[in-house]
mmCIF file of C-alpha atoms and ligand atoms in Angstrom:
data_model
loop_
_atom_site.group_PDB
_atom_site.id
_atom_site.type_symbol
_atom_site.label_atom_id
_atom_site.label_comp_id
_atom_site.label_asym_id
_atom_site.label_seq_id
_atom_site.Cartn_x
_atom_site.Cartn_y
_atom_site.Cartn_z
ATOM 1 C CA UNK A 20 39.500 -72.831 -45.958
ATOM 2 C CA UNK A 21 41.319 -71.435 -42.841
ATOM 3 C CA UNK A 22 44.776 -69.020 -42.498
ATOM 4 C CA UNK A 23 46.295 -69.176 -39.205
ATOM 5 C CA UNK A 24 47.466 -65.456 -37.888
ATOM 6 C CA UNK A 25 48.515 -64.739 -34.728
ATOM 7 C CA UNK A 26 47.469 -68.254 -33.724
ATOM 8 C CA UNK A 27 43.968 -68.056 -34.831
ATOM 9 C CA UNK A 28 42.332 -69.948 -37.709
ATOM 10 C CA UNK A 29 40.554 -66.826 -39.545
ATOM 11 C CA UNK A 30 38.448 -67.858 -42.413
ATOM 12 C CA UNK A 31 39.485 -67.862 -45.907
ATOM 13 C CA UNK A 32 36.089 -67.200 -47.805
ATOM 14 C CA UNK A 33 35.154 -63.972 -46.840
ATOM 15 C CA UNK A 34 31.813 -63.146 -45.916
ATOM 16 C CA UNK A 35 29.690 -64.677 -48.440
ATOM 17 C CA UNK A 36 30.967 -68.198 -49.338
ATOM 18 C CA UNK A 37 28.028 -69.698 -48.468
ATOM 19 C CA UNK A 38 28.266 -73.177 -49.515
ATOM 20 C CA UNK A 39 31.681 -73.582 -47.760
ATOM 21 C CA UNK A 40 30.793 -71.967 -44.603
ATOM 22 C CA UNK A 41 27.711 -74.147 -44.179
ATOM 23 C CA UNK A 42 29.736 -77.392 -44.699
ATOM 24 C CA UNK A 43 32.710 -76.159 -42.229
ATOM 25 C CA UNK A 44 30.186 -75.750 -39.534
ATOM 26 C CA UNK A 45 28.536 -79.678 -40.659
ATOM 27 C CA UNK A 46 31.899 -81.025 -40.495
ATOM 28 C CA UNK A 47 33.095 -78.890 -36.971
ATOM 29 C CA UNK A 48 30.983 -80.516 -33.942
ATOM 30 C CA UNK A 49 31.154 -77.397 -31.980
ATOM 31 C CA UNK A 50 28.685 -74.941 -33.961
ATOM 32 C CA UNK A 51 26.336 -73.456 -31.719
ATOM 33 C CA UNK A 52 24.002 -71.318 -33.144
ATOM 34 C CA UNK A 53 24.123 -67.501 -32.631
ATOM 35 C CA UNK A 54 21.119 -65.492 -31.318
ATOM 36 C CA UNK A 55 18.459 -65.242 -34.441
ATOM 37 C CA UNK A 56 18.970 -61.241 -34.952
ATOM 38 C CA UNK A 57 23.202 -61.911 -35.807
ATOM 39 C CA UNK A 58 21.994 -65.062 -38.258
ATOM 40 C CA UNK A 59 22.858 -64.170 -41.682
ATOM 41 C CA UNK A 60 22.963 -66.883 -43.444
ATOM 42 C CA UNK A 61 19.829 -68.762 -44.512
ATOM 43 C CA UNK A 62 21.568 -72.096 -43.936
ATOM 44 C CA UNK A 63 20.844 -72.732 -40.243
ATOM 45 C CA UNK A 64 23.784 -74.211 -39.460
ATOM 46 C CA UNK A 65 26.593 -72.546 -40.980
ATOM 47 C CA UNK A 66 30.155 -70.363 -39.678
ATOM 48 C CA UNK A 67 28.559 -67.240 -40.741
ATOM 49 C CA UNK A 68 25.690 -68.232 -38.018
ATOM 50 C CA UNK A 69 27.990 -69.493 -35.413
ATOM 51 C CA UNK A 70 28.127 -67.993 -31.849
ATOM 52 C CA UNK A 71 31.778 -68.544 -31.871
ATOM 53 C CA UNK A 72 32.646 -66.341 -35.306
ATOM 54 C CA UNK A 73 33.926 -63.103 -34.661
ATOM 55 C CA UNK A 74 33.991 -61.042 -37.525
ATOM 56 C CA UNK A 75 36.450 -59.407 -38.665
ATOM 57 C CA UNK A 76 36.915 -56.353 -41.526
ATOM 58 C CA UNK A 77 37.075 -59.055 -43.949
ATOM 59 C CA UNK A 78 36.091 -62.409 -42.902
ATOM 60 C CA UNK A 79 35.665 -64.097 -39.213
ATOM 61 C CA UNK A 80 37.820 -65.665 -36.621
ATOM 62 C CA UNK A 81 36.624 -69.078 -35.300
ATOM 63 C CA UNK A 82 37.016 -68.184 -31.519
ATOM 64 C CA UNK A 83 35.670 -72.053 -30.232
ATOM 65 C CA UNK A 84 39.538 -73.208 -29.477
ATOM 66 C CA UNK A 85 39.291 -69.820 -26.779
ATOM 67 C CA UNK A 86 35.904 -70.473 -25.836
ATOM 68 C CA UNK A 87 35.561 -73.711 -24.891
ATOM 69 C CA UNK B 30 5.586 -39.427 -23.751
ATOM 70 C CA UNK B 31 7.382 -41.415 -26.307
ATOM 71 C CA UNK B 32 11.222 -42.295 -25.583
ATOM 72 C CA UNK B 33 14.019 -44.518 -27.245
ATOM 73 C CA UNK B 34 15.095 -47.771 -25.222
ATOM 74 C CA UNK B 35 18.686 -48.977 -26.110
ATOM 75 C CA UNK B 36 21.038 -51.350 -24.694
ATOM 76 C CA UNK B 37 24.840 -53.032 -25.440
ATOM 77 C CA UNK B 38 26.716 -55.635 -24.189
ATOM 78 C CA UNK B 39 24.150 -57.235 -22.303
ATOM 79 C CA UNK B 40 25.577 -60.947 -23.572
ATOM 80 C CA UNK B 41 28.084 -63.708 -23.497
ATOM 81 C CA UNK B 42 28.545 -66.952 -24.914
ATOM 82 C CA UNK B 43 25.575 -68.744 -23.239
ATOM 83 C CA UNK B 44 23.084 -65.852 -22.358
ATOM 84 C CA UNK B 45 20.086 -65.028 -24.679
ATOM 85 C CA UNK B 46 21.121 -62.197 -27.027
ATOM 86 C CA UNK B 47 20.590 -58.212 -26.909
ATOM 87 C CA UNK B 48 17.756 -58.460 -28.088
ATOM 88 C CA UNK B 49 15.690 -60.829 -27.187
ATOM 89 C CA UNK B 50 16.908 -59.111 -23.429
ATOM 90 C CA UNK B 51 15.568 -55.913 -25.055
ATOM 91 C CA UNK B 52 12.450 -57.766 -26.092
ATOM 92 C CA UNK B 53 11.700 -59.301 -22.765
ATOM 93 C CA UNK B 54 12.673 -56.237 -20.881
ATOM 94 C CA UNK B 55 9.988 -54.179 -22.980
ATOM 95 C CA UNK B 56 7.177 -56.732 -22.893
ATOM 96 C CA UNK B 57 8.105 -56.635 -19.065
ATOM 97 C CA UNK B 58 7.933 -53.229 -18.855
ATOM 98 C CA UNK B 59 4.511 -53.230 -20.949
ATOM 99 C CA UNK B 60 2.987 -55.901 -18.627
ATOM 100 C CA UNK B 61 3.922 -54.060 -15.393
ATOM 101 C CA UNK B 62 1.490 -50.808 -17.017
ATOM 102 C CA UNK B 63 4.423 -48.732 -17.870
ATOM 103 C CA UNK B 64 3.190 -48.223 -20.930
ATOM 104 C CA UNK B 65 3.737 -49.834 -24.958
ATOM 105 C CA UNK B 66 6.758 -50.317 -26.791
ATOM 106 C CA UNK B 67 7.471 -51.044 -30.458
ATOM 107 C CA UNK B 68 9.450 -52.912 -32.767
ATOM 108 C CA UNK B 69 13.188 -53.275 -32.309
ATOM 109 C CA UNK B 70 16.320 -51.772 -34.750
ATOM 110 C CA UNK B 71 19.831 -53.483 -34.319
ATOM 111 C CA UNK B 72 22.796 -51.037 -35.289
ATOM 112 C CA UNK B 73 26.089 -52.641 -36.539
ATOM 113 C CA UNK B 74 28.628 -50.842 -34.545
ATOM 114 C CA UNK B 75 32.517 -50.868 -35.729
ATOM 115 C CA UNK B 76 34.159 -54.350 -35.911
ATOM 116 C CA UNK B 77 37.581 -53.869 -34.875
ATOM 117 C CA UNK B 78 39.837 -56.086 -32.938
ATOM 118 C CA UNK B 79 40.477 -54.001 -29.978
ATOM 119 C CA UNK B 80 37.075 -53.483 -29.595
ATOM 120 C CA UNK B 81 35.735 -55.975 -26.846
ATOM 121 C CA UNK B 82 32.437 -58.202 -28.102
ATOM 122 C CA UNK B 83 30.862 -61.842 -28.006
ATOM 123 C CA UNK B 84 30.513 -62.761 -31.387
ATOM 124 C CA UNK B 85 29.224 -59.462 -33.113
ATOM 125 C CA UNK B 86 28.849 -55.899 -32.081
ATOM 126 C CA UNK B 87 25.669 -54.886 -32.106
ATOM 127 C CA UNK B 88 22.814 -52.472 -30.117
ATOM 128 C CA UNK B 89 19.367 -53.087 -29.841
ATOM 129 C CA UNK B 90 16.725 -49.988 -29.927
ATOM 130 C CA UNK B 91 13.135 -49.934 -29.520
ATOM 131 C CA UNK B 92 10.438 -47.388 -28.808
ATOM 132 C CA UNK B 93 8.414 -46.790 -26.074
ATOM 133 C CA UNK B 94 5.227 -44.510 -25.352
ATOM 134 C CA UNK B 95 4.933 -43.950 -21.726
ATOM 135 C CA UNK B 96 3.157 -42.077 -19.091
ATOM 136 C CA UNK B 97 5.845 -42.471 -16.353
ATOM 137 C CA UNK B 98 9.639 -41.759 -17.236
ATOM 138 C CA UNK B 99 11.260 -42.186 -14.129
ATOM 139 C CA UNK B 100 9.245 -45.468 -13.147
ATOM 140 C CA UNK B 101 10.005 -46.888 -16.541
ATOM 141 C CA UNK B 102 13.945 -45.555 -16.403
ATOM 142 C CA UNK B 103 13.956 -47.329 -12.872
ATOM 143 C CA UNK B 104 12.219 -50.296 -14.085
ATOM 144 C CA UNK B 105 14.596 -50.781 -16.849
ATOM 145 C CA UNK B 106 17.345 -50.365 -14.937
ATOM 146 C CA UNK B 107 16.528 -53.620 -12.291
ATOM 147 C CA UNK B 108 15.648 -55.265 -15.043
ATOM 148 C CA UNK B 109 19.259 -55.005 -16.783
ATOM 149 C CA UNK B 110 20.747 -55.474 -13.563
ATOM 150 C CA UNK B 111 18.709 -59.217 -12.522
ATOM 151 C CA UNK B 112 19.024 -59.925 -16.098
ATOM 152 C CA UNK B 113 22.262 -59.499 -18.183
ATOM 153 C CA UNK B 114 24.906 -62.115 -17.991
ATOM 154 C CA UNK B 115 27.162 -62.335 -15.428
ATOM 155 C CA UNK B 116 30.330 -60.355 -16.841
ATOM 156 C CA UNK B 117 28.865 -58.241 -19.057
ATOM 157 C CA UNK B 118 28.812 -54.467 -19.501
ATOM 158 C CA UNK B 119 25.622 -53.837 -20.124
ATOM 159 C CA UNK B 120 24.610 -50.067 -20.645
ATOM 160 C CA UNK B 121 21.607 -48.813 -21.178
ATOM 161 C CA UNK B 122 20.028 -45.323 -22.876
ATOM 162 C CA UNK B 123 16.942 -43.766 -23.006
ATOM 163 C CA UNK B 124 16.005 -40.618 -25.488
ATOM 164 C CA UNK B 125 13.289 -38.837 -26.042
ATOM 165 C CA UNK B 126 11.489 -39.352 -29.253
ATOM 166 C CA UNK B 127 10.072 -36.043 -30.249
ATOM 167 C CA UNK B 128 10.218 -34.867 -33.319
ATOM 168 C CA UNK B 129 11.047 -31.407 -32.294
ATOM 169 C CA UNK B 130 14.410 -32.275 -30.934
ATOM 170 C CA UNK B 131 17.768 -31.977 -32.487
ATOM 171 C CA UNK B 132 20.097 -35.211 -32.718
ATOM 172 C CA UNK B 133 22.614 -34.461 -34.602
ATOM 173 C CA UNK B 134 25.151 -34.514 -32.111
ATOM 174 C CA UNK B 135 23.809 -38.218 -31.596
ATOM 175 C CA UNK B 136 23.603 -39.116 -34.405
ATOM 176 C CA UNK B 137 27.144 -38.270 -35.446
ATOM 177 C CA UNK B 138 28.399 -39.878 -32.408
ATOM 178 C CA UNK B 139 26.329 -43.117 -33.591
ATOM 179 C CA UNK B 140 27.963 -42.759 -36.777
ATOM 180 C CA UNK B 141 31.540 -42.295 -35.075
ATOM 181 C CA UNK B 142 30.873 -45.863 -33.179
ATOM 182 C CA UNK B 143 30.316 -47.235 -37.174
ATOM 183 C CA UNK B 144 33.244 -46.372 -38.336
ATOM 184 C CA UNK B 145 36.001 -45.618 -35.182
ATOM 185 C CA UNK B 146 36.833 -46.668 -31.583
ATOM 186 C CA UNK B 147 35.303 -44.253 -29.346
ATOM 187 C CA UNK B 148 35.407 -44.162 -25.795
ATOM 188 C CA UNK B 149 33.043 -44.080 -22.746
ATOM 189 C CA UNK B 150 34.034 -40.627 -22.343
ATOM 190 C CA UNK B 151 32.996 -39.828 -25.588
ATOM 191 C CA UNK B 152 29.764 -41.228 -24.955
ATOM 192 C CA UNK B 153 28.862 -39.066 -21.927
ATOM 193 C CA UNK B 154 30.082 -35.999 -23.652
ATOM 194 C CA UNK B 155 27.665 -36.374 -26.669
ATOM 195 C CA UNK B 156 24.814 -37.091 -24.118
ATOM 196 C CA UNK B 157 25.848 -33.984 -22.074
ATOM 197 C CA UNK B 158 26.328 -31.765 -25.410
ATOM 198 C CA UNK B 159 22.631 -33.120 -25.851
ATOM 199 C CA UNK B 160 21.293 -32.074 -22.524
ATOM 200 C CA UNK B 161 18.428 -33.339 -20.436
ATOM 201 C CA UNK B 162 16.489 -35.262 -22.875
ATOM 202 C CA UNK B 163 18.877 -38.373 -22.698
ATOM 203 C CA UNK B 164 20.199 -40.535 -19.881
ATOM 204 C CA UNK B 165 23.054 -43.117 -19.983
ATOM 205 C CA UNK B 166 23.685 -45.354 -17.072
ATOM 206 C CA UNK B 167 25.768 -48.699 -16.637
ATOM 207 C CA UNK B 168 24.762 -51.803 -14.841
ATOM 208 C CA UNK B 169 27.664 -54.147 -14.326
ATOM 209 C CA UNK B 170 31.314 -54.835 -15.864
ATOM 210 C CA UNK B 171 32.882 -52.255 -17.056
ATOM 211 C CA UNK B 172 29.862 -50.655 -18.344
ATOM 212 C CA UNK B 173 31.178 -49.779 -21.760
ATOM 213 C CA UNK B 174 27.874 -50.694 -23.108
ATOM 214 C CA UNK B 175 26.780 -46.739 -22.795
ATOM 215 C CA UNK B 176 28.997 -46.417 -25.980
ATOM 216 C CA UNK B 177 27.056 -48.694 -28.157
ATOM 217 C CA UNK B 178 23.594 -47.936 -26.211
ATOM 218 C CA UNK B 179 23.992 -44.447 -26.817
ATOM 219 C CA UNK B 180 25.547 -45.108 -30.709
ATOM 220 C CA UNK B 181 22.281 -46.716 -31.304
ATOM 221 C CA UNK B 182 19.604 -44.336 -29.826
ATOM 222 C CA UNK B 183 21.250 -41.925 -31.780
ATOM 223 C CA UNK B 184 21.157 -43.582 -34.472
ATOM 224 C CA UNK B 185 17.096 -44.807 -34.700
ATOM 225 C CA UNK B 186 16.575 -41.031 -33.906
ATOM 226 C CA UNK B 187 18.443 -39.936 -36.586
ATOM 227 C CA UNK B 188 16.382 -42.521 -38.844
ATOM 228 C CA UNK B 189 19.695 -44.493 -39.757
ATOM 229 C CA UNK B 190 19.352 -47.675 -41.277
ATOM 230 C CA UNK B 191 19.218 -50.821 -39.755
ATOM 231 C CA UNK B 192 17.769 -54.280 -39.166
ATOM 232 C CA UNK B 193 14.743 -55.022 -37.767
ATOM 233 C CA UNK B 194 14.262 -58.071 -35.258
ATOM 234 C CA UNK B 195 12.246 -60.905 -35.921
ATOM 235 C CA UNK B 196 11.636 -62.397 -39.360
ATOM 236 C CA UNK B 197 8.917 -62.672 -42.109
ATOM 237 C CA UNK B 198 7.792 -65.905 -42.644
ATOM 238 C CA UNK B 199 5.843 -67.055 -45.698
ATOM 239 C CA UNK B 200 2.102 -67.974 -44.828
ATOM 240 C CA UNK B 201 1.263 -71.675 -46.027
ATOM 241 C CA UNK B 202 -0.283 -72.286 -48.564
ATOM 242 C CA UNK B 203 0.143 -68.533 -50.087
ATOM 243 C CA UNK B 204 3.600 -68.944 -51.872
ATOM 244 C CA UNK B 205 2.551 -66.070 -54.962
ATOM 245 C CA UNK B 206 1.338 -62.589 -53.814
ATOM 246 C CA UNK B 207 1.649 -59.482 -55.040
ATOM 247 C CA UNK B 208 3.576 -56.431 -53.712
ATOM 248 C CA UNK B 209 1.081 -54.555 -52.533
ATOM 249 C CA UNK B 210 -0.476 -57.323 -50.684
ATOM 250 C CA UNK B 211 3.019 -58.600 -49.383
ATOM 251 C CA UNK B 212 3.142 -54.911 -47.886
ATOM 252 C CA UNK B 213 -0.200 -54.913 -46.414
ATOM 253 C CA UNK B 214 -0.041 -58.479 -44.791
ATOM 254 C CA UNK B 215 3.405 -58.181 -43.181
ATOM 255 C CA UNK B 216 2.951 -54.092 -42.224
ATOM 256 C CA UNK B 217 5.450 -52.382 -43.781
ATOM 257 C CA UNK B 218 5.407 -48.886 -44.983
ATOM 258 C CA UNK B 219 7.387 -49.081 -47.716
ATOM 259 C CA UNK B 220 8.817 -51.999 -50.305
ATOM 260 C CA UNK B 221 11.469 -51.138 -52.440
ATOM 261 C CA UNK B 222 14.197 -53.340 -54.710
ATOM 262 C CA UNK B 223 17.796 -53.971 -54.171
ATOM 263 C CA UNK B 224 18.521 -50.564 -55.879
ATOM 264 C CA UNK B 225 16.426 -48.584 -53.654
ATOM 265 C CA UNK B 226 13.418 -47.892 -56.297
ATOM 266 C CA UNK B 227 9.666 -48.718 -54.931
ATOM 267 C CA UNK B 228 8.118 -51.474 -56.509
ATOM 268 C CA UNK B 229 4.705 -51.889 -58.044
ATOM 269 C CA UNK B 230 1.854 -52.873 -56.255
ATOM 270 C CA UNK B 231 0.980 -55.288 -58.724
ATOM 271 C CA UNK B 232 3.852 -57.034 -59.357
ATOM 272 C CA UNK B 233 3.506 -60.390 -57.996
ATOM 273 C CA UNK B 234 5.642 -61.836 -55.608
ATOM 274 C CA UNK B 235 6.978 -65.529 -54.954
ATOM 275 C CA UNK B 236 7.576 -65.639 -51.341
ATOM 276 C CA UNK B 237 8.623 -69.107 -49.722
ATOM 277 C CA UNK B 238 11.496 -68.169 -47.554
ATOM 278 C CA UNK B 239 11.701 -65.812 -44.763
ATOM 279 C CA UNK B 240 12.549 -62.882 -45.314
ATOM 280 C CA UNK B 241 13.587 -59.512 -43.031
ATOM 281 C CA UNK B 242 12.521 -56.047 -43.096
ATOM 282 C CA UNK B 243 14.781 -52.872 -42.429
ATOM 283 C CA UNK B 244 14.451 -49.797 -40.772
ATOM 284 C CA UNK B 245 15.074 -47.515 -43.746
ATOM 285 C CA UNK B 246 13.818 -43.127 -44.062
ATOM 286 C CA UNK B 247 12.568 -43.747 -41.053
ATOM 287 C CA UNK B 248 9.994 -46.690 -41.639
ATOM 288 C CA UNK B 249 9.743 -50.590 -41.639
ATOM 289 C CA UNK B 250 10.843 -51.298 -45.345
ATOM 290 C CA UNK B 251 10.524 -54.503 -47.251
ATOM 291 C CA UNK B 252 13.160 -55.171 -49.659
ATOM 292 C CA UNK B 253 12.355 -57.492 -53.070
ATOM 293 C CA UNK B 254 14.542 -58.941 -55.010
ATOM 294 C CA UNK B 255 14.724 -60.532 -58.778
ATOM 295 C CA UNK B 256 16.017 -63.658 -59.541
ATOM 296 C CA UNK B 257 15.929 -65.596 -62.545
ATOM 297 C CA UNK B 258 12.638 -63.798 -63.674
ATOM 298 C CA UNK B 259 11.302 -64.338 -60.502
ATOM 299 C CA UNK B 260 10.527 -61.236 -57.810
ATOM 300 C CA UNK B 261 10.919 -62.186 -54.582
ATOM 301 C CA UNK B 262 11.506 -60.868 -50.913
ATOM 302 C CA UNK B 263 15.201 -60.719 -50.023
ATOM 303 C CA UNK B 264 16.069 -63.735 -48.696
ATOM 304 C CA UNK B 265 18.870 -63.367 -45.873
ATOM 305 C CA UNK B 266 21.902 -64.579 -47.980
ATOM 306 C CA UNK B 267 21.137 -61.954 -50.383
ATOM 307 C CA UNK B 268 22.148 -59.058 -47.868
ATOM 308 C CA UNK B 269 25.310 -58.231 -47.464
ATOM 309 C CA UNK B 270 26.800 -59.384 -43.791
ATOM 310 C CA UNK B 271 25.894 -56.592 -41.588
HETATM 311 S S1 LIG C 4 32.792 -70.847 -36.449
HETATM 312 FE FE1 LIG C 4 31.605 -72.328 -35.263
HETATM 313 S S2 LIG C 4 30.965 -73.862 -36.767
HETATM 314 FE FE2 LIG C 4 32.607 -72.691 -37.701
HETATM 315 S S3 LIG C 4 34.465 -73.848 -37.258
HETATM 316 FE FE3 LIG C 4 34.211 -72.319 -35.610
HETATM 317 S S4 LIG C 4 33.054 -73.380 -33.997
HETATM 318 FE FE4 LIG C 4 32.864 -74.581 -35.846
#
């Protein structure tokens, strides 16, 4: 589910694959969840409600290989 | 006198978010006798690579009815200052809320932060092509928060959309409701469906997830949605990110 660019795995399914984004974050280890008001997806733990996403126009950059 | 309160970039990684900060640094404010403040509005500001955020990019606006400007514009400012995370650039606005008042000018500049990168200087030009009524003012880092603090006052005073902090949760036991009641219970002033039209009073609701209102014409909206036959409040994965 990820692309590398520029060295960076940016996610493949948009903003609203749900299902996948909630198992990539079951599977990661490093999810930590973002502050409640930039949660937007109802799974709790999930990519799309990770502190290390950055979103992009299209889709999000997992940042945690930067950040940790 | 009633005034706007918004702040950006007061975050990183490990610090409590925008706006629970802005939350805190209200109640704090309300708790010292400075007066009451209300709910809070988060602006999406423009995602864009060269932009510098944590992991969105966001501003958090409230409302506040004082009696004492300058002792709540100092008070906010030492709070910022003890409170953001270290290497931040927190900024920090404050607007007066009058109805009387003008904002277009801030409100297009919130608009411009939506959709293109603007600059600091940008930022204090709009405030100064405003005048007296606003204040901008940077408290740590490089300060570049003023740009999104500013973007958002403009924007709640110019009755933009946006989110509203804090969620809805069902009530146990209560799972069926109808609109009217859904509207009553969780204070909003208006509840409309995903194409914008109101909804019935009488239309009965199934509400067992939480659910989050917006800031929409200027008033805390709830937003219903049908699935299957069955209305319901929007639940989050419904929305469209941002
Ligand atoms: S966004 Fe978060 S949960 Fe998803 S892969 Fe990156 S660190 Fe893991």
């Amino acid at each position: 589910m990820w692309d590398t660019v520029d060295g960076m795995p940016v996610w493949q399914g948009g903003k609203t694959d749900w299902a996948a984004a909630a198992q990539a974050a079951e599977n990661c280890g490093a999810f930590r969840a973002d502050c409640e008001e930039e949660c937007v997806a109802d799974d709790d733990v999930s990519c799309y409600n990770c502190r290390f996403r950055r979103w992009t126009r299209d889709s999000f950059v997992c940042m945690k290989e930067r950040c940790l | 006198m009633n005034l706007f309160l918004c702040i950006d970039d007061t975050d990183d990684l490990d610090s409590i978010g925008t706006g629970e900060l802005l939350e805190n640094m209200r109640d704090a404010a309300a708790a010292r006798g400075l007066g009451q403040g209300g709910f809070i509005v988060r602006y999406q500001l423009l995602i864009d690579e060269t932009i510098p955020y944590t992991s969105h990019n966001s501003s958090m606006c409230c409302t506040f009815e004082t009696h004492d400007r300058d002792a709540l514009t100092a008070f906010c400012q030492s709070y910022l200052e003890a409170n953001c995370a270290e290497g931040s650039d927190p900024g920090l606005c404050i607007l007066t809320n009058n109805s009387g008042l003008d904002y277009t000018v801030l409100t297009a500049f919130g608009k411009r932060a939506q959709t293109e990168v603007v600059s600091k200087r940008d930022a204090y030009a709009a405030a100064a092509a405003f005048g007296s009524d606003v204040s901008l003012s940077e408290h740590g880092g490089t300060g570049i928060g003023v740009i999104g603090a500013l973007a958002g006052a403009g924007l709640r005073a110019g009755r933009q959309e946006g989110r509203i902090k804090g969620k809805l949760h069902p009530l146990p036991g209560r799972p069926t409701m109808t609109a009217g009641e859904f509207a009553a219970l969780y204070a909003l002033s208006q509840l409309v469906d995903t194409n914008g039209q109101p909804v019935d009073p009488q239309r009965v609701l199934t509400f067992t997830e939480p659910t989050k209102a917006v800031f929409r014409d200027g008033m805390v909206t709830g937003v219903v949605c049908c699935e299957n036959g069955v209305w319901k409040p929007l639940p989050k994965r419904k929305k469209e990110k941002q």
